[in-house]
Amino acid sequence: MVTINASCANCGAALKAADDTPDDQMIVCAECGTEVGRYGDIRKAMIDKGRSEIEGAVADMIKRFNKR
């Protein structure tokens, strides 16, 4: 099982949801009660951010390799 970890923007508490959480389920901070967003939206945002970071790292690696 995969667990997606994030933190609450309001209080900084860890937010956790299992990968089998329904996409339409609202994720609520257990510490302060803030509604963070729907699981599917949060998961997509994290995947998009990870993909962007990987693409940037690969582009930098290619630039360094081509300078040789």
mmCIF file of C-alpha atoms in Angstrom:
data_model
loop_
_atom_site.group_PDB
_atom_site.id
_atom_site.type_symbol
_atom_site.label_atom_id
_atom_site.label_comp_id
_atom_site.label_asym_id
_atom_site.label_seq_id
_atom_site.Cartn_x
_atom_site.Cartn_y
_atom_site.Cartn_z
ATOM 1 C CA MET A 1 0.000 0.000 0.000
ATOM 2 C CA VAL A 2 1.191 3.476 -0.862
ATOM 3 C CA THR A 3 0.598 6.369 1.507
ATOM 4 C CA ILE A 4 0.552 9.962 0.324
ATOM 5 C CA ASN A 5 1.990 12.334 2.894
ATOM 6 C CA ALA A 6 1.456 16.085 3.005
ATOM 7 C CA SER A 7 1.152 18.742 5.671
ATOM 8 C CA CYS A 8 -1.654 21.082 6.640
ATOM 9 C CA ALA A 9 -1.033 24.623 5.378
ATOM 10 C CA ASN A 10 -2.889 25.973 8.411
ATOM 11 C CA CYS A 11 -1.121 24.213 11.314
ATOM 12 C CA GLY A 12 1.650 22.137 9.718
ATOM 13 C CA ALA A 13 0.337 18.796 10.997
ATOM 14 C CA ALA A 14 0.994 15.712 8.897
ATOM 15 C CA LEU A 15 -1.856 14.647 6.615
ATOM 16 C CA LYS A 16 -2.034 11.032 5.565
ATOM 17 C CA ALA A 17 -4.345 9.171 3.228
ATOM 18 C CA ALA A 18 -4.023 5.663 1.835
ATOM 19 C CA ASP A 19 -3.903 5.208 -1.934
ATOM 20 C CA ASP A 20 -7.283 3.466 -1.864
ATOM 21 C CA THR A 21 -9.005 6.586 -0.512
ATOM 22 C CA PRO A 22 -11.858 7.604 -2.851
ATOM 23 C CA ASP A 23 -10.939 10.585 -5.049
ATOM 24 C CA ASP A 24 -13.990 12.543 -3.901
ATOM 25 C CA GLN A 25 -13.272 12.134 -0.167
ATOM 26 C CA MET A 26 -12.531 15.400 1.616
ATOM 27 C CA ILE A 27 -9.235 15.326 3.511
ATOM 28 C CA VAL A 28 -9.527 17.096 6.859
ATOM 29 C CA CYS A 29 -6.628 17.919 9.177
ATOM 30 C CA ALA A 30 -6.936 15.801 12.330
ATOM 31 C CA GLU A 31 -5.230 18.514 14.388
ATOM 32 C CA CYS A 32 -7.080 21.730 13.474
ATOM 33 C CA GLY A 33 -10.072 20.535 11.429
ATOM 34 C CA THR A 34 -9.148 22.470 8.279
ATOM 35 C CA GLU A 35 -10.628 21.006 5.109
ATOM 36 C CA VAL A 36 -7.563 20.581 2.919
ATOM 37 C CA GLY A 37 -9.224 19.397 -0.268
ATOM 38 C CA ARG A 38 -10.477 16.346 -2.062
ATOM 39 C CA TYR A 39 -8.094 13.393 -2.117
ATOM 40 C CA GLY A 40 -8.058 13.156 -5.917
ATOM 41 C CA ASP A 41 -7.124 16.830 -6.300
ATOM 42 C CA ILE A 42 -4.366 16.576 -3.683
ATOM 43 C CA ARG A 43 -2.988 13.374 -5.261
ATOM 44 C CA LYS A 44 -2.967 14.945 -8.731
ATOM 45 C CA ALA A 45 -1.190 18.067 -7.454
ATOM 46 C CA MET A 46 1.477 15.945 -5.762
ATOM 47 C CA ILE A 47 1.983 13.807 -8.871
ATOM 48 C CA ASP A 48 2.236 16.920 -11.074
ATOM 49 C CA LYS A 49 4.773 18.502 -8.708
ATOM 50 C CA GLY A 50 6.848 15.322 -8.570
ATOM 51 C CA ARG A 51 6.776 14.978 -12.353
ATOM 52 C CA SER A 52 7.865 18.604 -12.754
ATOM 53 C CA GLU A 53 10.761 18.152 -10.320
ATOM 54 C CA ILE A 54 11.925 14.989 -12.092
ATOM 55 C CA GLU A 55 11.709 16.639 -15.517
ATOM 56 C CA GLY A 56 13.740 19.599 -14.219
ATOM 57 C CA ALA A 57 16.402 17.305 -12.744
ATOM 58 C CA VAL A 58 16.667 15.343 -15.998
ATOM 59 C CA ALA A 59 16.934 18.559 -18.042
ATOM 60 C CA ASP A 60 19.740 19.808 -15.764
ATOM 61 C CA MET A 61 21.541 16.471 -16.060
ATOM 62 C CA ILE A 62 21.315 16.589 -19.863
ATOM 63 C CA LYS A 63 22.666 20.164 -19.908
ATOM 64 C CA ARG A 64 25.636 19.146 -17.736
ATOM 65 C CA PHE A 65 26.268 16.080 -19.882
ATOM 66 C CA ASN A 66 26.213 18.124 -23.115
ATOM 67 C CA LYS A 67 28.794 20.584 -21.706
ATOM 68 C CA ARG A 68 31.419 17.841 -21.601
#
